[in-house]
């Protein structure tokens, strides 16, 4: 700031360009200019989204006592105390658990004593302890930022909670004689101080900001909750390197270890992402895991690295995407990717939004349930009406993530419900239409009578010779691994007959007899639903999981194909 100011005796401005909050020499503040921005989000939403949380605002309060102050510029003990007490009440905290207060701290002869008096009045409602809570003011660093003064204090306190250190309040040497610190809960923190954990819980702080017209605001902050174990910043990072020769690769390993040791401020997750996505892949390759907080010097150990040579491998090998079917679902499916990969998170959020109008429950709450809701979520996730949308959502997001990494499919195929994610990837459906069909498909199936499915280790021909007429061959997964479906009593009787011949069948975790005659009552209704959707010829080759051969454009654009796919 290039301009100065004129000091007037008895005014608000400091006579020497120093803001000495709570000091005996305090004679006024200095004025600066600034802007502060914070991003606010409900805690449960931020946790669910895997956002970086720097602090939690437990509660806040605001009032105005301008009509009862003795003068325009004079602060009021009662007004300030009421705002602070209300904020603590909203936050539901005991003042004994607050270890730091970011004070308004204008360093005026009248303002500082009144502020400490108001704070003491509130804290004395909960404790008689002395000298346990640090005081400071960012005005000693930046000056008074006018309308941005409050957010500056909020940002400072947030960073202090995040780094677990209390910054010094500058220019403080001798206590203001008008403030009885020894009889109060407070002391002025004049040096950078480690912030130990609270005796009765997490670190907590208060932030005050008072306006000259009588507006009093106070907020109670708490350190961010511990990140879940799957959070990318809490787990190890995979570092990958490649070079044109073995000698060059060893040199790159040494260079990386030296660089990371010399720059401890680098985020290992950022380094890992850059190495994985921003480097040309050469023939001699190595990878290692660096755990959080681990000394990068360990990367010089040869045993830390896995090595591979791919010098002569063709660079244009085609890749196919295979999307799995029902039975692979589980709680917290892909949660690590949702927390750590922005592309995956955006894609999953998009498909969940497309599914939401067609479901009666929040699918995200079933995939990533809260602590006390896991048993109920697990039960619901195995209901077909939710299983199929959940798998479709995760599989679509995976495809988007792989393609963002430069892995593009030369062909796609899906197993049962997985065929819908394959079809979206191939361009047969758009996302919104596929989401509606998947939700309708799951609901129609869920409304059918229950049935059972079992995996049988027999070849198709042998199995068909043994199969009773009330059961169906639902899938041929391998040369000698098939799936049988039908009414539960008939399936159980068939399993017993196999057991008598020492053939071990394995029950599948499904609620219905998919791809069997038990699906026939819904074929007409589902065909009509598919007929409402524009179907396009695939942009990629697509395998029909009904026949095991390439699906033709005529098949994939025929609503009857998708109904037969449900039955066969």
XYZ file of C-alpha atoms in Angstrom:
568
model
C 0.000 0.000 0.000
C 1.670 3.201 -1.178
C -0.315 5.870 0.618
C 0.208 6.954 4.208
C -2.212 8.326 6.785
C -2.479 11.194 9.231
C -2.366 10.351 12.929
C -4.693 12.271 15.233
C -4.342 12.055 18.995
C -7.224 10.056 20.403
C -8.046 8.630 16.971
C -8.035 5.036 15.735
C -4.764 5.183 13.759
C -1.403 4.197 15.255
C 1.149 7.011 15.682
C 4.109 4.922 14.471
C 2.802 2.481 11.881
C 2.677 -0.434 14.335
C -0.437 -2.224 15.556
C 0.389 -3.417 19.088
C -2.703 -5.375 20.069
C -3.056 -5.782 23.869
C 0.347 -4.159 24.510
C 1.001 -1.356 27.002
C 2.158 0.837 24.085
C -1.005 0.212 22.046
C -2.168 3.506 20.564
C -4.192 2.511 17.519
C -4.334 0.334 14.471
C -3.054 0.736 10.931
C -5.246 0.407 7.878
C -4.692 -1.867 4.926
C -6.712 -3.120 2.014
C -7.436 -6.710 1.186
C -9.875 -9.328 0.012
C -10.495 -12.763 1.502
C -12.405 -15.706 0.052
C -13.347 -18.968 1.742
C -15.335 -21.880 0.321
C -18.139 -23.062 2.601
C -19.791 -26.454 2.339
C -21.862 -28.575 4.685
C -19.528 -30.934 6.513
C -21.371 -34.102 5.551
C -21.370 -33.063 1.887
C -17.655 -32.249 1.956
C -16.842 -35.593 3.579
C -18.968 -37.449 1.050
C -17.301 -35.639 -1.850
C -13.800 -36.283 -0.531
C -13.016 -32.568 -0.429
C -9.978 -31.151 1.348
C -11.369 -29.784 4.620
C -9.163 -27.219 6.353
C -11.392 -26.478 9.346
C -14.977 -26.797 10.534
C -17.135 -23.839 11.583
C -19.091 -25.281 14.494
C -21.240 -22.213 15.072
C -21.452 -18.453 14.669
C -23.510 -15.520 15.888
C -23.965 -11.866 15.023
C -25.740 -8.953 16.688
C -25.749 -5.159 16.751
C -25.606 -2.991 19.853
C -25.205 0.358 18.103
C -28.327 1.786 19.701
C -27.066 1.293 23.269
C -23.361 2.230 22.992
C -22.099 5.251 24.908
C -20.627 6.700 21.701
C -20.346 5.853 18.027
C -16.798 4.453 18.241
C -16.975 2.973 21.744
C -17.365 -0.827 21.824
C -19.764 -2.503 24.245
C -18.909 -5.322 26.651
C -22.498 -6.569 26.701
C -22.916 -6.676 22.928
C -19.618 -8.450 22.317
C -20.196 -10.926 25.154
C -23.660 -11.789 23.849
C -22.348 -12.535 20.341
C -19.532 -14.719 21.725
C -21.849 -16.581 24.115
C -24.429 -17.180 21.385
C -21.778 -18.525 19.002
C -20.525 -20.955 21.649
C -24.099 -22.043 22.358
C -24.801 -22.649 18.667
C -21.537 -24.600 18.407
C -22.393 -26.584 21.519
C -18.931 -26.196 23.042
C -17.631 -25.547 26.524
C -15.294 -22.512 26.638
C -12.710 -24.699 28.381
C -12.210 -26.557 25.082
C -11.226 -23.372 23.190
C -7.448 -22.917 23.119
C -7.103 -19.848 20.907
C -9.105 -16.704 20.162
C -8.376 -14.606 17.097
C -9.373 -11.272 18.564
C -10.586 -8.146 16.840
C -7.537 -6.539 18.490
C -7.503 -3.000 17.114
C -4.825 -1.940 19.652
C -6.828 1.020 20.904
C -6.693 2.055 24.543
C -10.440 1.565 24.891
C -11.111 -1.334 22.529
C -8.593 -3.928 23.737
C -9.596 -3.861 27.448
C -13.295 -4.035 26.549
C -12.719 -6.997 24.240
C -10.807 -8.989 26.884
C -13.446 -8.102 29.477
C -16.206 -9.411 27.189
C -14.291 -12.616 26.442
C -13.547 -13.171 30.122
C -17.193 -12.676 31.026
C -18.258 -15.423 28.630
C -15.460 -17.858 29.488
C -16.086 -17.408 33.215
C -19.540 -18.927 32.695
C -17.795 -22.242 32.040
C -14.470 -22.176 33.866
C -12.413 -20.415 36.514
C -9.135 -21.563 34.958
C -6.543 -18.916 34.168
C -4.114 -18.399 31.346
C -5.049 -21.420 29.227
C -6.297 -19.686 26.059
C -3.999 -17.812 23.661
C -4.975 -14.449 22.163
C -3.762 -12.922 18.929
C -4.765 -10.522 16.188
C -3.927 -10.613 12.502
C -4.150 -6.802 12.525
C -0.629 -6.807 13.956
C 0.435 -8.417 10.660
C -1.829 -6.889 8.025
C -3.462 -3.951 9.689
C -7.207 -3.364 9.688
C -8.641 -4.500 6.345
C -11.999 -2.824 6.939
C -14.728 -5.036 5.422
C -12.208 -7.871 4.924
C -10.935 -7.755 8.522
C -13.163 -10.593 9.704
C -12.402 -12.997 6.881
C -8.666 -12.325 7.317
C -8.938 -13.486 10.923
C -10.993 -16.496 9.850
C -8.393 -17.523 7.259
C -5.519 -17.062 9.706
C -7.250 -19.214 12.320
C -8.134 -21.880 9.763
C -4.491 -22.145 8.712
C -3.396 -22.247 12.345
C -5.742 -25.175 12.988
C -4.574 -26.935 9.847
C -0.863 -26.534 10.651
C -1.376 -27.023 14.392
C 0.650 -23.942 15.241
C -0.451 -20.630 16.772
C 1.178 -17.659 14.987
C 2.613 -14.793 17.042
C 0.760 -11.556 17.587
C 3.435 -9.052 16.542
C 4.826 -6.083 18.490
C 3.622 -7.419 21.847
C 6.053 -6.954 24.750
C 4.297 -5.680 27.891
C 0.650 -6.331 28.810
C -1.755 -3.412 28.649
C -2.085 -2.311 32.304
C -5.822 -1.847 31.807
C -6.175 -5.596 31.155
C -5.917 -8.026 34.077
C -4.513 -10.976 32.149
C -3.405 -12.779 35.313
C -7.001 -13.080 36.490
C -8.340 -13.989 33.035
C -8.359 -17.194 30.993
C -6.106 -15.512 28.397
C -2.512 -14.758 27.495
C -1.158 -13.004 24.405
C 0.761 -15.382 22.170
C 3.915 -13.505 21.122
C 5.826 -16.292 19.372
C 5.124 -19.176 17.014
C 3.829 -21.897 19.305
C 3.009 -25.566 18.655
C -0.691 -26.177 19.139
C -1.137 -29.357 21.188
C -4.305 -31.403 20.959
C -7.094 -30.440 23.322
C -7.450 -32.293 26.594
C -11.117 -33.008 25.965
C -11.278 -33.295 22.201
C -10.086 -31.622 18.992
C -8.366 -28.240 18.693
C -10.841 -25.352 18.789
C -10.684 -21.595 18.341
C -12.861 -18.513 18.390
C -12.748 -15.677 15.849
C -14.132 -12.210 16.598
C -14.824 -9.268 14.325
C -16.523 -6.084 15.499
C -17.798 -3.169 13.446
C -17.568 0.457 14.522
C -21.316 0.842 14.036
C -22.088 -1.813 16.643
C -22.099 -5.058 14.682
C -20.484 -7.897 16.656
C -19.672 -11.247 15.043
C -18.045 -14.354 16.476
C -17.415 -17.840 15.075
C -16.235 -21.048 16.743
C -13.895 -23.199 14.646
C -12.657 -26.757 15.072
C -9.843 -28.594 13.340
C -10.865 -30.734 10.386
C -11.852 -34.340 11.119
C -9.310 -37.042 10.462
C -9.325 -38.111 6.843
C -10.713 -41.610 6.186
C -8.147 -44.324 5.623
C -8.869 -44.372 1.908
C -8.067 -40.706 1.425
C -5.317 -40.278 -1.200
C -3.364 -37.882 1.003
C -3.190 -40.513 3.759
C -2.033 -43.474 1.687
C 1.127 -44.257 -0.213
C 1.691 -42.978 -3.724
C 2.897 -45.014 -6.695
C 5.819 -43.310 -8.430
C 6.607 -44.474 -11.964
C 9.656 -43.777 -14.106
C 10.853 -44.890 -17.512
C 13.953 -44.424 -19.634
C 15.503 -45.606 -22.885
C 18.111 -47.795 -21.145
C 18.716 -49.516 -17.831
C 21.549 -47.094 -17.030
C 19.415 -44.060 -17.742
C 16.636 -45.491 -15.603
C 18.942 -45.809 -12.588
C 19.980 -42.209 -13.107
C 16.357 -41.078 -13.136
C 15.691 -42.958 -9.897
C 18.575 -41.165 -8.213
C 17.492 -37.801 -9.600
C 13.943 -38.278 -8.323
C 15.097 -39.254 -4.832
C 17.411 -36.235 -4.662
C 14.752 -33.838 -5.929
C 12.118 -35.014 -3.455
C 14.605 -34.877 -0.573
C 15.548 -31.305 -1.516
C 11.903 -30.232 -1.803
C 9.955 -31.717 1.122
C 7.111 -29.277 0.469
C 6.108 -31.175 -2.691
C 2.873 -33.148 -2.461
C 3.616 -36.806 -3.216
C 0.174 -37.218 -4.804
C 0.908 -34.367 -7.236
C 4.314 -35.827 -8.081
C 2.783 -39.266 -8.674
C 0.092 -37.819 -10.936
C 2.624 -35.886 -13.022
C 4.884 -38.917 -13.422
C 1.943 -41.114 -14.425
C 0.271 -38.752 -16.884
C 2.824 -36.210 -18.028
C 5.773 -38.285 -19.168
C 6.541 -40.265 -22.322
C 6.560 -44.002 -21.574
C 9.857 -45.584 -22.609
C 10.974 -49.200 -22.667
C 12.813 -49.512 -19.336
C 10.374 -48.935 -16.509
C 10.316 -48.879 -12.723
C 7.757 -48.227 -10.003
C 7.890 -47.746 -6.239
C 5.499 -46.835 -3.435
C 6.351 -43.874 -1.211
C 4.323 -43.907 1.986
C 2.980 -40.710 3.520
C 5.643 -39.036 5.657
C 8.354 -41.410 4.479
C 11.850 -40.046 3.774
C 12.333 -39.894 -0.021
C 15.907 -41.098 0.535
C 14.498 -44.645 0.723
C 13.935 -44.419 -3.031
C 17.680 -44.893 -3.509
C 17.296 -48.467 -2.216
C 17.242 -50.845 -5.170
C 14.786 -53.166 -3.438
C 12.150 -50.429 -3.339
C 11.685 -50.496 -7.099
C 9.963 -53.019 -9.337
C 11.465 -53.029 -12.814
C 10.280 -54.166 -16.225
C 11.602 -54.001 -19.781
C 9.199 -53.504 -22.659
C 11.612 -52.468 -25.391
C 10.255 -54.574 -28.224
C 6.578 -54.535 -27.360
C 4.299 -53.008 -29.994
C 2.927 -49.622 -29.028
C -0.445 -50.051 -30.705
C -1.842 -53.124 -28.991
C -5.629 -52.783 -28.939
C -7.432 -52.552 -25.611
C -10.971 -53.769 -24.935
C -13.170 -52.589 -22.065
C -15.121 -55.381 -20.331
C -17.862 -54.279 -17.921
C -18.911 -56.764 -15.240
C -22.402 -57.884 -14.309
C -24.405 -58.254 -11.136
C -22.666 -59.899 -8.183
C -19.580 -57.668 -8.137
C -21.253 -54.893 -6.111
C -20.141 -54.053 -2.575
C -20.223 -51.171 -0.111
C -17.681 -48.396 -0.722
C -17.221 -49.621 -4.286
C -14.553 -47.378 -5.890
C -14.539 -45.009 -2.905
C -10.767 -44.548 -3.172
C -11.120 -43.414 -6.781
C -13.995 -41.121 -5.856
C -11.868 -39.449 -3.191
C -8.631 -39.291 -5.142
C -9.475 -38.926 -8.845
C -11.265 -35.774 -9.928
C -12.297 -37.159 -13.332
C -13.844 -40.237 -11.726
C -15.641 -38.123 -9.123
C -17.101 -35.765 -11.743
C -18.194 -38.683 -13.947
C -19.808 -40.559 -11.063
C -21.579 -37.414 -9.875
C -22.894 -36.890 -13.403
C -24.316 -40.396 -13.762
C -25.763 -40.351 -10.233
C -27.539 -37.115 -11.144
C -28.888 -38.771 -14.312
C -30.167 -41.735 -12.277
C -31.654 -39.700 -9.420
C -35.038 -38.828 -11.051
C -35.684 -42.541 -11.660
C -34.790 -43.881 -8.200
C -36.504 -43.513 -4.840
C -33.239 -43.443 -2.874
C -29.964 -41.563 -2.932
C -27.585 -43.979 -4.625
C -24.492 -42.222 -3.256
C -25.761 -42.944 0.255
C -25.908 -46.658 -0.593
C -22.456 -46.723 -2.168
C -20.745 -44.690 0.569
C -22.981 -44.990 3.665
C -22.393 -43.254 6.975
C -21.178 -45.221 9.989
C -24.581 -46.112 11.427
C -26.248 -46.829 8.077
C -23.990 -49.530 6.647
C -26.103 -52.588 7.474
C -29.209 -51.078 5.887
C -27.223 -49.836 2.878
C -25.682 -53.279 2.325
C -29.111 -54.903 2.284
C -30.469 -52.356 -0.187
C -27.409 -52.502 -2.429
C -28.162 -56.186 -3.052
C -31.673 -55.381 -4.228
C -31.779 -55.472 -7.999
C -33.442 -52.069 -8.366
C -30.361 -50.485 -6.741
C -27.657 -53.006 -7.674
C -27.951 -52.446 -11.394
C -27.870 -48.623 -11.289
C -24.942 -48.742 -8.840
C -22.873 -50.995 -11.095
C -23.756 -48.981 -14.180
C -22.733 -45.739 -12.457
C -19.361 -47.017 -11.274
C -18.565 -48.720 -14.581
C -19.375 -45.617 -16.605
C -17.165 -43.500 -14.323
C -14.336 -46.025 -14.674
C -14.543 -45.804 -18.455
C -14.341 -42.019 -18.296
C -11.323 -42.216 -15.996
C -9.454 -44.681 -18.208
C -10.081 -42.585 -21.283
C -8.878 -39.449 -19.473
C -5.605 -41.312 -18.920
C -5.318 -41.925 -22.653
C -6.514 -45.549 -22.546
C -9.091 -45.741 -25.321
C -10.928 -48.959 -26.171
C -10.726 -50.591 -29.570
C -13.798 -52.651 -28.624
C -16.245 -52.980 -25.743
C -18.318 -55.737 -24.216
C -20.406 -56.176 -21.119
C -21.658 -59.005 -18.958
C -25.417 -58.646 -18.389
C -26.007 -55.161 -16.880
C -22.438 -54.312 -17.903
C -23.640 -54.226 -21.510
C -25.304 -50.867 -20.806
C -22.041 -49.226 -19.731
C -20.445 -50.763 -22.816
C -23.216 -49.365 -25.016
C -22.787 -45.844 -23.625
C -19.031 -46.064 -24.221
C -19.712 -47.195 -27.796
C -22.242 -44.398 -28.374
C -25.364 -46.576 -28.744
C -27.118 -44.745 -25.871
C -26.505 -41.330 -24.468
C -25.944 -41.239 -20.715
C -29.350 -39.883 -19.693
C -31.283 -42.459 -21.747
C -29.126 -45.335 -20.533
C -29.546 -44.218 -16.919
C -33.332 -44.249 -17.285
C -33.339 -47.688 -18.927
C -31.033 -49.158 -16.290
C -33.276 -47.840 -13.514
C -36.423 -49.149 -15.245
C -34.759 -52.515 -15.925
C -33.746 -52.918 -12.300
C -37.188 -51.907 -11.034
C -39.065 -54.278 -13.370
C -36.800 -57.162 -12.401
C -37.084 -56.326 -8.708
C -40.880 -56.552 -8.906
C -40.741 -60.133 -10.219
C -40.883 -63.183 -7.924
C -37.541 -64.067 -6.377
C -35.389 -66.819 -7.825
C -31.896 -68.257 -7.582
C -28.763 -68.666 -9.678
C -25.849 -71.076 -9.248
C -22.481 -71.447 -10.945
C -21.880 -74.986 -12.174
C -18.423 -76.305 -13.223
C -19.663 -78.187 -16.285
C -19.400 -77.654 -20.016
C -22.520 -76.372 -21.749
C -23.316 -79.644 -23.530
C -22.981 -81.759 -20.379
C -25.004 -79.297 -18.319
C -27.881 -79.206 -20.812
C -28.144 -83.011 -20.635
C -28.641 -82.782 -16.868
C -30.813 -79.659 -16.724
C -34.474 -80.146 -15.722
C -37.064 -78.311 -17.859
C -38.012 -75.806 -15.135
C -34.468 -74.397 -15.095
C -32.549 -72.401 -17.706
C -28.953 -72.115 -18.803
C -28.479 -68.439 -17.947
C -24.832 -67.916 -18.876
C -21.790 -69.634 -20.332
C -18.887 -67.835 -18.685
C -16.092 -70.251 -19.610
C -15.701 -73.562 -21.404
C -16.546 -75.444 -18.200
C -18.218 -72.772 -16.086
C -21.898 -72.079 -16.620
C -24.734 -70.485 -14.664
C -28.164 -72.010 -14.053
C -31.224 -69.961 -13.049
C -34.812 -70.579 -12.064
C -37.230 -70.956 -9.149
C -35.383 -71.431 -5.869
C -36.850 -74.880 -4.961
C -35.943 -76.257 -8.387
C -32.431 -74.785 -8.189
C -31.883 -76.272 -4.731
C -33.052 -79.701 -5.902
C -30.714 -79.493 -8.900
C -27.780 -78.557 -6.660
C -28.497 -81.620 -4.488
C -28.478 -83.857 -7.556
C -25.119 -82.410 -8.604
C -23.749 -82.876 -5.107
C -24.712 -86.551 -5.247
C -22.454 -86.817 -8.312
C -19.668 -84.938 -6.480
C -20.145 -81.790 -8.564
C -19.893 -78.658 -6.419
C -22.224 -75.862 -7.539
C -21.812 -72.403 -6.014
C -24.755 -70.142 -5.204
C -24.536 -66.601 -6.594
C -25.468 -63.490 -4.599
C -28.509 -62.525 -6.654
C -32.102 -61.849 -5.694
C -33.692 -63.143 -8.893
C -33.230 -65.742 -11.610
C -31.849 -63.423 -14.268
C -31.645 -64.504 -17.911
C -34.254 -67.208 -17.380
C -37.927 -67.801 -18.154
C -38.760 -65.977 -14.923
C -37.924 -62.720 -16.752
C -40.513 -63.212 -19.509
C -43.395 -61.308 -17.821
C -41.507 -58.004 -18.175
C -40.155 -58.387 -21.727
C -43.016 -56.565 -23.424
C -42.949 -53.654 -20.976
C -39.196 -53.278 -21.253
C -39.280 -53.427 -25.053
C -41.743 -50.520 -24.989
C -39.401 -48.534 -22.726
C -36.416 -49.093 -25.017
C -38.519 -48.054 -28.012
C -38.819 -44.568 -26.475
C -35.049 -44.099 -26.639
C -33.045 -43.089 -29.730
C -30.599 -45.891 -30.530
C -27.513 -45.223 -32.645
C -25.126 -47.460 -34.513
C -22.051 -48.129 -32.350
C -18.951 -46.020 -32.881
C -16.820 -48.906 -31.584
C -17.000 -52.645 -32.236
C -19.194 -54.231 -29.574
C -19.490 -57.887 -28.621
C -22.935 -59.324 -27.972
C -22.831 -61.170 -24.664
C -25.888 -63.130 -25.809
C -24.060 -64.759 -28.731
C -20.361 -64.162 -28.095
C -20.009 -62.683 -31.588
C -19.767 -59.119 -32.861
C -23.071 -57.326 -32.473
C -24.364 -55.728 -35.657
C -25.711 -52.163 -35.835
C -29.107 -53.621 -36.749
C -29.152 -55.657 -33.532
C -28.009 -52.877 -31.235
C -30.559 -50.402 -32.609
C -33.457 -52.872 -32.264
C -35.408 -52.514 -28.967
C -36.200 -56.229 -29.115
C -32.467 -57.003 -28.836
C -32.286 -55.314 -25.439
C -35.373 -57.209 -24.259
C -33.906 -60.532 -25.446
C -30.664 -59.568 -23.713
C -32.626 -59.412 -20.457
C -33.961 -62.953 -21.016
C -31.033 -64.830 -22.630
